Short mmCIF file of C-alpha atoms in Angstrom, two decimals:
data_model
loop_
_atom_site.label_atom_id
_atom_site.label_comp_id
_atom_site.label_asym_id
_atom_site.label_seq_id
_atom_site.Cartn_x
_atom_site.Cartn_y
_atom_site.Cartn_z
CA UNK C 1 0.00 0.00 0.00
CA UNK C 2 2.77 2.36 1.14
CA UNK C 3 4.00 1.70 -2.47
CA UNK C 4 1.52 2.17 -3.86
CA UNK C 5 0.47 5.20 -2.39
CA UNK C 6 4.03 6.95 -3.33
CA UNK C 7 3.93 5.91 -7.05
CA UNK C 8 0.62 8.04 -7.49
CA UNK C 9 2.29 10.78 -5.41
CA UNK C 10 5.09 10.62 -7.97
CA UNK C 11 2.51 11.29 -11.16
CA UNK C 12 1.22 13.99 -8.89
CA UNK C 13 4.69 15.82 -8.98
CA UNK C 14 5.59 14.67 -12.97
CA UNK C 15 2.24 16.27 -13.90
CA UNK C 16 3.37 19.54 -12.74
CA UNK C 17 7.22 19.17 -13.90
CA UNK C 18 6.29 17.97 -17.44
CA UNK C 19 3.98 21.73 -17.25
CA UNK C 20 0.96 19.29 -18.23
CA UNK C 21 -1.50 21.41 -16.00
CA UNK C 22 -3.22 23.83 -18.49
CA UNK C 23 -2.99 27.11 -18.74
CA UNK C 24 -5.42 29.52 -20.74
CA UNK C 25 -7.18 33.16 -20.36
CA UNK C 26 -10.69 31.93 -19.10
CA UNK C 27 -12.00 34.91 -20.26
CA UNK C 28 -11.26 32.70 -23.98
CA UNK C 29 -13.60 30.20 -22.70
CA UNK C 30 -17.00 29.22 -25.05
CA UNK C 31 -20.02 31.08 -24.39
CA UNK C 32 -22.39 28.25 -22.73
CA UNK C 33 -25.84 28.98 -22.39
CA UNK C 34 -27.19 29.52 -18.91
CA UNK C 35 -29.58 26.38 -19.48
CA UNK C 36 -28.23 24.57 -22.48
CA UNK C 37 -30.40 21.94 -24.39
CA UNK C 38 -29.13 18.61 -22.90
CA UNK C 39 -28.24 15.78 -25.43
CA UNK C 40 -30.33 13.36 -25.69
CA UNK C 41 -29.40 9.38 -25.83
CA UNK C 42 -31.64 8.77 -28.89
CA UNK C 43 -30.64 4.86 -28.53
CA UNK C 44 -28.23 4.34 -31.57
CA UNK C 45 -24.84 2.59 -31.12
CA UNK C 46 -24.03 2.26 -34.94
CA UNK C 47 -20.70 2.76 -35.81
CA UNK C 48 -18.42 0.95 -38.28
CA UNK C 49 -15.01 1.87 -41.11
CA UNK C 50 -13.77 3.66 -39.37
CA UNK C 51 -16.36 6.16 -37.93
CA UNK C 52 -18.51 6.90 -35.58
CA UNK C 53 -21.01 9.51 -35.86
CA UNK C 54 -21.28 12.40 -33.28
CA UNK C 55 -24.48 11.43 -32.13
CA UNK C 56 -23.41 7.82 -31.06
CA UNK C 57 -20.09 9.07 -29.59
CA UNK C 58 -22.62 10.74 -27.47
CA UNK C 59 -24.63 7.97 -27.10
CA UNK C 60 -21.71 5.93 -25.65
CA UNK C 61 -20.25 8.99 -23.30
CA UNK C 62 -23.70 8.95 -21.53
CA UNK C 63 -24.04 5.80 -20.94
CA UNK C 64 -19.84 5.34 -19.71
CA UNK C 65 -18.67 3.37 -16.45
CA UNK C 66 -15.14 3.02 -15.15
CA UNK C 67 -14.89 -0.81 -14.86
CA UNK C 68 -11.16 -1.66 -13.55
CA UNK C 69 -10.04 -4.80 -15.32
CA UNK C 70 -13.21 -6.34 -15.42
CA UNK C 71 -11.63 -8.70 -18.27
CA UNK C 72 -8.84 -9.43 -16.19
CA UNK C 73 -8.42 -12.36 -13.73
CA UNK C 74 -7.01 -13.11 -10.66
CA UNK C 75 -3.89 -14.60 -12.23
CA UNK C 76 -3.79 -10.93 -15.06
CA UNK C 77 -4.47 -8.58 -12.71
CA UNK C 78 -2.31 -5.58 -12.20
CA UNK C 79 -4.14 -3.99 -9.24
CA UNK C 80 -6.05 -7.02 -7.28
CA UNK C 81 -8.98 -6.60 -9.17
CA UNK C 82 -11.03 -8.48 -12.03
CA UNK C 83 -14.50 -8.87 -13.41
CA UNK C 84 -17.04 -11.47 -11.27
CA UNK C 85 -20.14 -12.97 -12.85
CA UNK C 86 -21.88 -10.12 -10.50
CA UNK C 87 -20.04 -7.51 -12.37
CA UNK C 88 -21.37 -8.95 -15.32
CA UNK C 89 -24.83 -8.72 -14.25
CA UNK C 90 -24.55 -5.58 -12.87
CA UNK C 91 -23.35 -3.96 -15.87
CA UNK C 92 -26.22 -5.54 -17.61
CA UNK C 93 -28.71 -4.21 -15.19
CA UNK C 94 -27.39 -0.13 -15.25
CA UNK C 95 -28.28 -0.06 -19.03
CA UNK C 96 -23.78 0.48 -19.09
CA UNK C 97 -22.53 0.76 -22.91
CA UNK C 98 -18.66 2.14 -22.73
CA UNK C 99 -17.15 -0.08 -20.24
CA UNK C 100 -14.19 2.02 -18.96
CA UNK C 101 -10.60 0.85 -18.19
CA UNK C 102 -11.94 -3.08 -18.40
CA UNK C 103 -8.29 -3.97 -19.20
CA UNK C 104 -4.70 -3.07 -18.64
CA UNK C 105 -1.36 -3.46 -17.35
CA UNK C 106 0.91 -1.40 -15.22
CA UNK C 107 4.89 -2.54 -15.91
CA UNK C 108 3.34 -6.17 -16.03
CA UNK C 109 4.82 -6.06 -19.72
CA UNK C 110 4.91 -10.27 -19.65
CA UNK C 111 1.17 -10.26 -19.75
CA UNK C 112 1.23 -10.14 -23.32
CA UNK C 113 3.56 -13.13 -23.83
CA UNK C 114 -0.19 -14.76 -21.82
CA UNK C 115 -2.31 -16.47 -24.39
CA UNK C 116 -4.71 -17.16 -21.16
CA UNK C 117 -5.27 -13.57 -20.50
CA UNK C 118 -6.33 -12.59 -24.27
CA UNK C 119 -8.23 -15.86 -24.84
CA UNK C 120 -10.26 -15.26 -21.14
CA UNK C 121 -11.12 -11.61 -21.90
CA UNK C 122 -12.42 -12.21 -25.71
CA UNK C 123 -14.91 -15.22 -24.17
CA UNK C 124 -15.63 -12.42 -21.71
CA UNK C 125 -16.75 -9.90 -24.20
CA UNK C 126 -18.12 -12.34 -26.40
CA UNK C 127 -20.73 -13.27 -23.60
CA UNK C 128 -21.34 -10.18 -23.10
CA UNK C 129 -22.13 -9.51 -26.53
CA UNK C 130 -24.65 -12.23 -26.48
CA UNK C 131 -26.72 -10.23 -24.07
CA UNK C 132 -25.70 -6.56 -25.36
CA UNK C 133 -23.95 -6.62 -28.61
CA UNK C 134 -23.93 -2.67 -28.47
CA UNK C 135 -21.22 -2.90 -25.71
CA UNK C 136 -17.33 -1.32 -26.11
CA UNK C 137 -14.88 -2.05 -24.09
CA UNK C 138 -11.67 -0.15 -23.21
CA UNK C 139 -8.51 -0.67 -22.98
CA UNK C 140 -5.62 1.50 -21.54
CA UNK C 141 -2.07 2.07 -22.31
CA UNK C 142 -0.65 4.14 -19.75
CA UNK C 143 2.58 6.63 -19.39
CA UNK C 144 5.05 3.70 -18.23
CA UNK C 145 7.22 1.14 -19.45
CA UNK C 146 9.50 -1.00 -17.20
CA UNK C 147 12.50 -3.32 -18.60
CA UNK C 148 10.53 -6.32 -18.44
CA UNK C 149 9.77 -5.08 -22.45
CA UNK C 150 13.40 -6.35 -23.38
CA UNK C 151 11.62 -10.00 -22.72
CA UNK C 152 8.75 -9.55 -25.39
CA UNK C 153 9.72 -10.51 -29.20
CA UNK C 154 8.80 -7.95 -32.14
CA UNK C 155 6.39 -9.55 -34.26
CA UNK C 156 7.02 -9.25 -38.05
CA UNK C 157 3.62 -7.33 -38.64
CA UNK C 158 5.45 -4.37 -36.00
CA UNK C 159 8.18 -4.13 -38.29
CA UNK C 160 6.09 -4.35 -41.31
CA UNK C 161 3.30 -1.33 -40.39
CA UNK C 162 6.54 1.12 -39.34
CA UNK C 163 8.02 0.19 -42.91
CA UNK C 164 10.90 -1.64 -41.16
CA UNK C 165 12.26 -4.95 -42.74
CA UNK C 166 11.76 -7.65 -40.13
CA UNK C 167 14.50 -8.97 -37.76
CA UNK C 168 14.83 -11.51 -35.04
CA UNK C 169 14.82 -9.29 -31.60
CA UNK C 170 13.08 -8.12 -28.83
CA UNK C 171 11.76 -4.67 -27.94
CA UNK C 172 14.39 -2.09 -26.50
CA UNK C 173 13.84 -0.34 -23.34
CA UNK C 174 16.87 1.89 -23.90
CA UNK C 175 15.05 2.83 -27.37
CA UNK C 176 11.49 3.28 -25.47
CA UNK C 177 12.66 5.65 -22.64
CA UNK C 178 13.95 9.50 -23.35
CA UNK C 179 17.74 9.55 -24.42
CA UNK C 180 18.81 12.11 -21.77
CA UNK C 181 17.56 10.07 -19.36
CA UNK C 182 14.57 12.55 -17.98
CA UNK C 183 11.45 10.60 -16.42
CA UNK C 184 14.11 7.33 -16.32
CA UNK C 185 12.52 5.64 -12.72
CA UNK C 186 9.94 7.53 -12.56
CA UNK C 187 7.02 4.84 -11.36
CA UNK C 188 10.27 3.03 -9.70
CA UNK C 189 13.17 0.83 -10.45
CA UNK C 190 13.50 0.25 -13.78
CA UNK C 191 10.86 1.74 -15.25
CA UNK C 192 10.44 4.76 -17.72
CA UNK C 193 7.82 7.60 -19.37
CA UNK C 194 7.78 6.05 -22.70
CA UNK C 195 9.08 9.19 -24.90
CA UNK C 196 6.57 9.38 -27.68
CA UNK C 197 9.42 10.70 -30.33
CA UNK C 198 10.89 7.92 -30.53
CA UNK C 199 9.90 5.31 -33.46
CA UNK C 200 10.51 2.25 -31.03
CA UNK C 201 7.89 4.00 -27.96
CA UNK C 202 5.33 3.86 -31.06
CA UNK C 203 6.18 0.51 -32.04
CA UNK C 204 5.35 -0.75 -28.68
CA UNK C 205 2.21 0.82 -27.82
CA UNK C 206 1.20 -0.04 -31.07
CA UNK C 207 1.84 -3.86 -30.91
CA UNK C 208 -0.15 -3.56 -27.19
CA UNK C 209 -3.18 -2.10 -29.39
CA UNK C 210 -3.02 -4.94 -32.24
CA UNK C 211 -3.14 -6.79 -29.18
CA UNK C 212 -5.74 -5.87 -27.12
CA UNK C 213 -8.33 -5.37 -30.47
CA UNK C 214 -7.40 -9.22 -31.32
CA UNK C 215 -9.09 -9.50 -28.05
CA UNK C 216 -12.39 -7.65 -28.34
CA UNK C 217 -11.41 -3.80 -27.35
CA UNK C 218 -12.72 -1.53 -29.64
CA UNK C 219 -11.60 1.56 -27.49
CA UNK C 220 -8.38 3.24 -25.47
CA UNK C 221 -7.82 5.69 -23.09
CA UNK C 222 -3.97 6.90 -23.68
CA UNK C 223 -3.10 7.63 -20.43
CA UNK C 224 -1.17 11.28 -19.81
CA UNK C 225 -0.34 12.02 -23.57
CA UNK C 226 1.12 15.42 -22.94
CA UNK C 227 4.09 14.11 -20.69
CA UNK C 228 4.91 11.24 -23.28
CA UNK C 229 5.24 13.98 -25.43
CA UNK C 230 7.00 16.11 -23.54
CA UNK C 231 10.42 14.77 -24.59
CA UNK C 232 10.31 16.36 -27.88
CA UNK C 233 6.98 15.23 -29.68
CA UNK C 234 4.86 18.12 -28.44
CA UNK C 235 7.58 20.48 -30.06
CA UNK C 236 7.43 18.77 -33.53
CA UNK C 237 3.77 18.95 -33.73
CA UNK C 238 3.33 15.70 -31.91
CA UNK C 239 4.31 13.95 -34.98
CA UNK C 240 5.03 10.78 -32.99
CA UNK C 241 1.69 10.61 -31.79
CA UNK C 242 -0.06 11.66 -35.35
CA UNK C 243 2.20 8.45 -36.74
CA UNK C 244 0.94 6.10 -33.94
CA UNK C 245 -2.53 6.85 -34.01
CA UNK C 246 -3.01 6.72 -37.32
CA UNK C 247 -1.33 3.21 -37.69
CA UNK C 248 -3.84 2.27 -34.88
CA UNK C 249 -6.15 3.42 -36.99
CA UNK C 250 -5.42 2.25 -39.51
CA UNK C 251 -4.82 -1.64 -38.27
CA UNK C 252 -8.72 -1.26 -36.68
CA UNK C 253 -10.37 -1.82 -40.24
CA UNK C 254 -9.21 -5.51 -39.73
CA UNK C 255 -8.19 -6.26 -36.69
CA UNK C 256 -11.63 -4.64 -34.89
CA UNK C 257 -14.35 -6.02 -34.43
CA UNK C 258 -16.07 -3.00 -36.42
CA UNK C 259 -13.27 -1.93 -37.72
CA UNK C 260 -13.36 0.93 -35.49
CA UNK C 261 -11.62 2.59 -32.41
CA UNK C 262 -12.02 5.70 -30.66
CA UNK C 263 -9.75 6.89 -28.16
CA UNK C 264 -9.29 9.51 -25.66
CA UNK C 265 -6.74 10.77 -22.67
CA UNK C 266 -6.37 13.00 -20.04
CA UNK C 267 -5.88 16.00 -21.73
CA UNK C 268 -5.96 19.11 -19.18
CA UNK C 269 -5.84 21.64 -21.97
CA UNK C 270 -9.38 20.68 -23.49
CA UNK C 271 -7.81 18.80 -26.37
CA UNK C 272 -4.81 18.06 -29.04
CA UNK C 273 -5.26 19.90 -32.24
CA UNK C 274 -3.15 20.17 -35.30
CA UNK C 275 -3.74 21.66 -38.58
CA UNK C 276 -7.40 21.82 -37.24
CA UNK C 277 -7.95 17.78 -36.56
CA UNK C 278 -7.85 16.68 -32.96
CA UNK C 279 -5.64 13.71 -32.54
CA UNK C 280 -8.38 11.79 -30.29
CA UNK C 281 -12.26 10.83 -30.30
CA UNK C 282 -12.98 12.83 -26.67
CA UNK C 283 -11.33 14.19 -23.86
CA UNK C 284 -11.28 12.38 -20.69
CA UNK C 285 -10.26 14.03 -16.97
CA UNK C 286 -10.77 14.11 -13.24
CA UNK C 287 -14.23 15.25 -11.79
CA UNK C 288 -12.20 17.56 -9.29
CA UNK C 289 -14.86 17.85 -6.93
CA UNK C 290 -14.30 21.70 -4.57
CA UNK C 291 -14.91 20.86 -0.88
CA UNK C 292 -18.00 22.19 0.89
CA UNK C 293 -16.03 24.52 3.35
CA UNK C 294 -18.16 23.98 6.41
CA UNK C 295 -19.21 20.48 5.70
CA UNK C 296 -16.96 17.87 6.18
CA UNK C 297 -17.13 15.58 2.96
CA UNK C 298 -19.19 17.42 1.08
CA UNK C 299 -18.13 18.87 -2.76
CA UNK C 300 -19.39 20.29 -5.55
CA UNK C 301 -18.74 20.72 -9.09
CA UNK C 302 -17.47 23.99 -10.29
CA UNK C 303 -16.66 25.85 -13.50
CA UNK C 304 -12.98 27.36 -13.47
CA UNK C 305 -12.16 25.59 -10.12
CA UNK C 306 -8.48 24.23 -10.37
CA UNK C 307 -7.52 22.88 -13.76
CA UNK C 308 -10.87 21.56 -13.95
CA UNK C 309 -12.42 21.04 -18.00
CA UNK C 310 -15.95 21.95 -17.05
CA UNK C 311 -16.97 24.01 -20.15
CA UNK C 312 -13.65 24.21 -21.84
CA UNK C 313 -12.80 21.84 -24.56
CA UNK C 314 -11.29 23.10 -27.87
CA UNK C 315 -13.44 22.53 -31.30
CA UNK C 316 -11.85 21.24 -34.15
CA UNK C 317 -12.56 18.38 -36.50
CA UNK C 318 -12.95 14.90 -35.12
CA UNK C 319 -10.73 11.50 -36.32
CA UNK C 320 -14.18 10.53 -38.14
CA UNK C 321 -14.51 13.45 -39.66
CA UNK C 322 -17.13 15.00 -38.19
CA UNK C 323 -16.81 18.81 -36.51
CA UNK C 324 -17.80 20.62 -33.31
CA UNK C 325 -17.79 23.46 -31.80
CA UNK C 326 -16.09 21.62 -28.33
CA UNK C 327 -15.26 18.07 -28.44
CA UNK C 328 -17.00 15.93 -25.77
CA UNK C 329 -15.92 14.68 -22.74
CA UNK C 330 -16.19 12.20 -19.61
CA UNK C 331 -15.12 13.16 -16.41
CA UNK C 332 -14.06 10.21 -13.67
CA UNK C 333 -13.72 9.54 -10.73
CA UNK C 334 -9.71 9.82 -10.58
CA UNK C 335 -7.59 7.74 -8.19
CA UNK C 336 -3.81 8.95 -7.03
CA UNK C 337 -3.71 8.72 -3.83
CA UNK C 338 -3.64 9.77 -0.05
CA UNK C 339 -2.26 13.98 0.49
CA UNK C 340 -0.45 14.79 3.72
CA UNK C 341 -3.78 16.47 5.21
CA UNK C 342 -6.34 13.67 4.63
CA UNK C 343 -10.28 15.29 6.18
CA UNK C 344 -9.19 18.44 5.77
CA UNK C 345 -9.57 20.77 2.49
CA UNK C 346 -6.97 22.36 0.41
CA UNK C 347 -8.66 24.61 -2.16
CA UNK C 348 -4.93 24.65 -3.93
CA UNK C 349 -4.11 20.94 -4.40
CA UNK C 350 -6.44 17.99 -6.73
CA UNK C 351 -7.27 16.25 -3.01
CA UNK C 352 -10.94 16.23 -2.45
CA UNK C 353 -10.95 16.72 1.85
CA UNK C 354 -7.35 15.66 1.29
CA UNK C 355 -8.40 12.20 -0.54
CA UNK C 356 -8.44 11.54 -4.47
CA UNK C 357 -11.62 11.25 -5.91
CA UNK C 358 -12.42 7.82 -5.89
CA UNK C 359 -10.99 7.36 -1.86
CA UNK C 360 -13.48 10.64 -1.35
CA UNK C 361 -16.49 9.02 -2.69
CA UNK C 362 -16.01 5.74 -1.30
CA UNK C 363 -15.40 7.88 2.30
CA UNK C 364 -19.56 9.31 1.37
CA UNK C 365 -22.13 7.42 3.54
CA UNK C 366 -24.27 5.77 0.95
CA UNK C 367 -27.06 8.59 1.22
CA UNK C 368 -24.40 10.94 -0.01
CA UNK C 369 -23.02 9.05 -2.60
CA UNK C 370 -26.33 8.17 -4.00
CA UNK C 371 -27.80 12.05 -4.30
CA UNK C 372 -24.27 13.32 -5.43
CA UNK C 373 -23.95 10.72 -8.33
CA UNK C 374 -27.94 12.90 -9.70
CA UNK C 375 -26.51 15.83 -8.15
CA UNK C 376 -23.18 15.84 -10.85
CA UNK C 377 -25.31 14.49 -13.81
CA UNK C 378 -27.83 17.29 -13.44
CA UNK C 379 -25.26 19.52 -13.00
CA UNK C 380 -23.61 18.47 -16.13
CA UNK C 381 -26.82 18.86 -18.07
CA UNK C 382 -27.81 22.18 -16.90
CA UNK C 383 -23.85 23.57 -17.32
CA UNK C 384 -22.20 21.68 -20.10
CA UNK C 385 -24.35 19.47 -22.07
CA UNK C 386 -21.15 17.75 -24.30
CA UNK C 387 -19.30 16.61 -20.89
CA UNK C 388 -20.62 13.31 -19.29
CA UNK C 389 -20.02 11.77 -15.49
CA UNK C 390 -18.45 8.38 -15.98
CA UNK C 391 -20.13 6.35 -13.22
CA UNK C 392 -17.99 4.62 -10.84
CA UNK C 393 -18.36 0.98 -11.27
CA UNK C 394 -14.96 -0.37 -9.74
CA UNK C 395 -11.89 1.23 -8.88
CA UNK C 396 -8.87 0.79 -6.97
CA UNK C 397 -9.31 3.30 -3.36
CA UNK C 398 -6.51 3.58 -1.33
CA UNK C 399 -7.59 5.56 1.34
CA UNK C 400 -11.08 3.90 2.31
CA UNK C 401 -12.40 0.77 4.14
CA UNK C 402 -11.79 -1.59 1.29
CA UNK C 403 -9.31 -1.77 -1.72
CA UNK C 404 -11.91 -1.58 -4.37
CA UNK C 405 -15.01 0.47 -4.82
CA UNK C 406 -17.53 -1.41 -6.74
CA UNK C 407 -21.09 0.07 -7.18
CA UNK C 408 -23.00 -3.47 -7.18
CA UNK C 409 -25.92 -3.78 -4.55
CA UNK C 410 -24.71 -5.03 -1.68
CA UNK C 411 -25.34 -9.22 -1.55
CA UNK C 412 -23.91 -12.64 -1.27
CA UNK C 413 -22.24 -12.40 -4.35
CA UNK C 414 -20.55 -8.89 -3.97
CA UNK C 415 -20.44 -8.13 0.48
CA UNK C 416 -18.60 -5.17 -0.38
CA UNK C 417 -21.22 -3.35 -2.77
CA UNK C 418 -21.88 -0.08 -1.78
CA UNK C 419 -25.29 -0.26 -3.32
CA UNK C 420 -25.43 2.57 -5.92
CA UNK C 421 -25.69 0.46 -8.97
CA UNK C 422 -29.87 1.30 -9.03
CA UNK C 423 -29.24 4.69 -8.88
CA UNK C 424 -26.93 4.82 -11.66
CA UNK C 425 -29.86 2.53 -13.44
CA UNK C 426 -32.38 5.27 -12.53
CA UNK C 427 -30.47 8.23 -13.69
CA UNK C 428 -29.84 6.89 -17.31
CA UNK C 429 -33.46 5.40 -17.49
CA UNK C 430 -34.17 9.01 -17.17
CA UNK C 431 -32.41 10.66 -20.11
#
């Protein structure tokens, strides 16, 4: 735990160094209407070559749920967690749709020599299919690399989609992390930020992608894409990044199972655009909940507070072609750890009553939690129609009574449900 704990300290302090925490004149900020026509789920989940259509992007942001390595299993999992049969019918019950952050690895590299791990999550999602073939689910590639990569051979199709002829070696750590050495230990010993300029960093996180689509995931969330760039990529016009997508992309039309993928990351400044095109499908970012001074565990949303992207995200034209004025956006419940003041608030610092989000929430008595979860998606619809609350379904929380948050109701099957799955049910029956 202690570990644990001072790894997400450490993103806490690379955010800042790698100048990833936006900065813009609010006064630049769209012109929202005071009560802005909500978007309405109208039901279709089409989408196929390549595109999806604004109006099912919606669709699937409304209907989101962070799901921690639901297709993992006790033997895959990087944090302790995987999906249950209860998970399965919870997710079922909500009315869910974008299944968030249902599988990953954290410097676990040798998961992906695991045939078990891919075959176990594609009979996962094809089950699920049976019963909702409108379901995505996501996978994540995060903003670390450890040396257990040098183990893992390059495939011939790696070589082949970065024009490369094909040799007989593994991938490079020493080619993956930045030259100068900057970021070199940063989630511990021997581990790396991947530096996104380099052609073998791209290589790598695209093999994890072929990967992950061979096994049902038809979406990703990048991780912190401004500090992989900030080794150089950001200052060529993230060209590294514009190369890697695009091959991702690109190996979708066959290796999805709709030949599509969207993607998104935690972009703080509303959104990469170049030439006009943003480089992902929608933004994704903490809630950061603003303590109730007064009331001990109480928060609210807020416009402006922090680095928060409540009614800031930059327009632009979309990977399927489509344009808008602001590109959507989901905002999570975050997780990265325990401040040095937990219960008490710190308007300057991303705690919430000196918790992350997720440890906050999980802190709520279940009264609280249940009114705040229709408390944020009202305010969301009457503030910022194009940015969505990703429910909490289950997450890793350091800080409160159990490792794991997990929304089921309460029962034999899950004794640690904290019972807000029917109000997550009743909220999107209502829109």
């Amino acid at each position: 735990m202690k570990t644990f704990k001072m790894i997400l300290c450490a993103a806490a302090v690379v955010l800042t160094a790698a100048g990833c925490e936006k900065e813009w004149d609010k006064s630049q900020w769209p012109e929202i209407p005071r009560r802005p026509d909500a978007v309405p789920n109208t039901g279709n989940y089409q989408f196929s070559d390549g595109v999806m259509s604004e109006e099912v992007l919606h669709n699937y942001l409304s209907r989101a749920i962070t799901q921690t390595e639901f297709l993992s299993g006790p033997e895959t999992s990087t944090d302790g967690v995987y999906g249950t049969e209860d998970d399965e019918r919870m997710l079922l019950n909500v009315g869910a749709k974008f299944i968030g952050r249902a599988m990953y690895q954290w410097n676990k590299e040798g998961y992906f020599m695991n045939d078990a791990w891919f075959a176990d999550a594609k009979a996962r999602i094809a089950r699920m299919h049976q019963q909702d073939p409108d379901l995505i689910f996501q996978g994540a590639m995060f903003e670390t690399v450890s040396t257990r990569v040098n183990d893992i051979p390059v495939p011939e199709w790696v070589f082949r989609a970065f024009g490369k002829e094909p040799e007989e070696r593994n991938f490079r750590f020493d080619d993956i992390r930045d030259e100068g050495g900057l970021y070199l230990g940063q989630w511990g010993e021997n581990t790396c930020v991947p530096d996104m300029s380099r052609e073998e960093a791209q290589m790598w996180f695209y093999f994890m992608a072929v990967k992950y689509m061979e096994a049902g995931i038809e979406a990703f969330h990048c991780g912190q894409v401004r500090l992989m760039a900030s080794m150089g990529d950001s200052d060529n016009g993230y060209a590294g990044y514009r190369n890697l997508l695009s091959k991702i992309r690109e190996a979708a039309k066959t290796k999805a199972a709709r030949g599509t993928v969207i993607m998104d990351a935690h972009l703080a400044n509303g959104g990469i655009v170049v030439d006009g095109r943003h480089l992902f499908d929608f933004v994704s970012f903490p809630l950061r909940p603003k303590e109730i001074v007064g009331e001990p565990i109480k928060a609210k949303l807020e416009k402006g507070y922090l680095d928060s992207v409540i009614g800031y995200t930059q327009g632009g034209e979309t990977p399927s072609g489509w344009t808008a004025d602001r590109i959507p956006y989901i905002l999570e419940f975050d997780n990265f750890g325990e401040s040095s003041h937990p219960g008490s608030y710190n308007w300057g610092d991303n705690f919430v009553w000196g918790y992350d989000e997720i440890s906050w929430f999980s802190l709520c008595d279940d009264e609280y939690a249940r009114y705040w979860l229709e408390y944020a998606v009202d305010y969301m619809n009457r503030v910022d129609p194009v940015g969505y609350i990703q429910m909490p379904g289950c997450r890793v929380s350091v800080s409160a009574a159990t490792r794991f948050y997990r929304c089921n109701t309460q029962s034999e099957a899950t004794p640690t449900g904290r019972s807000t799955e029917e109000t997550i049910k009743k909220i999107w029956s209502n829109q």
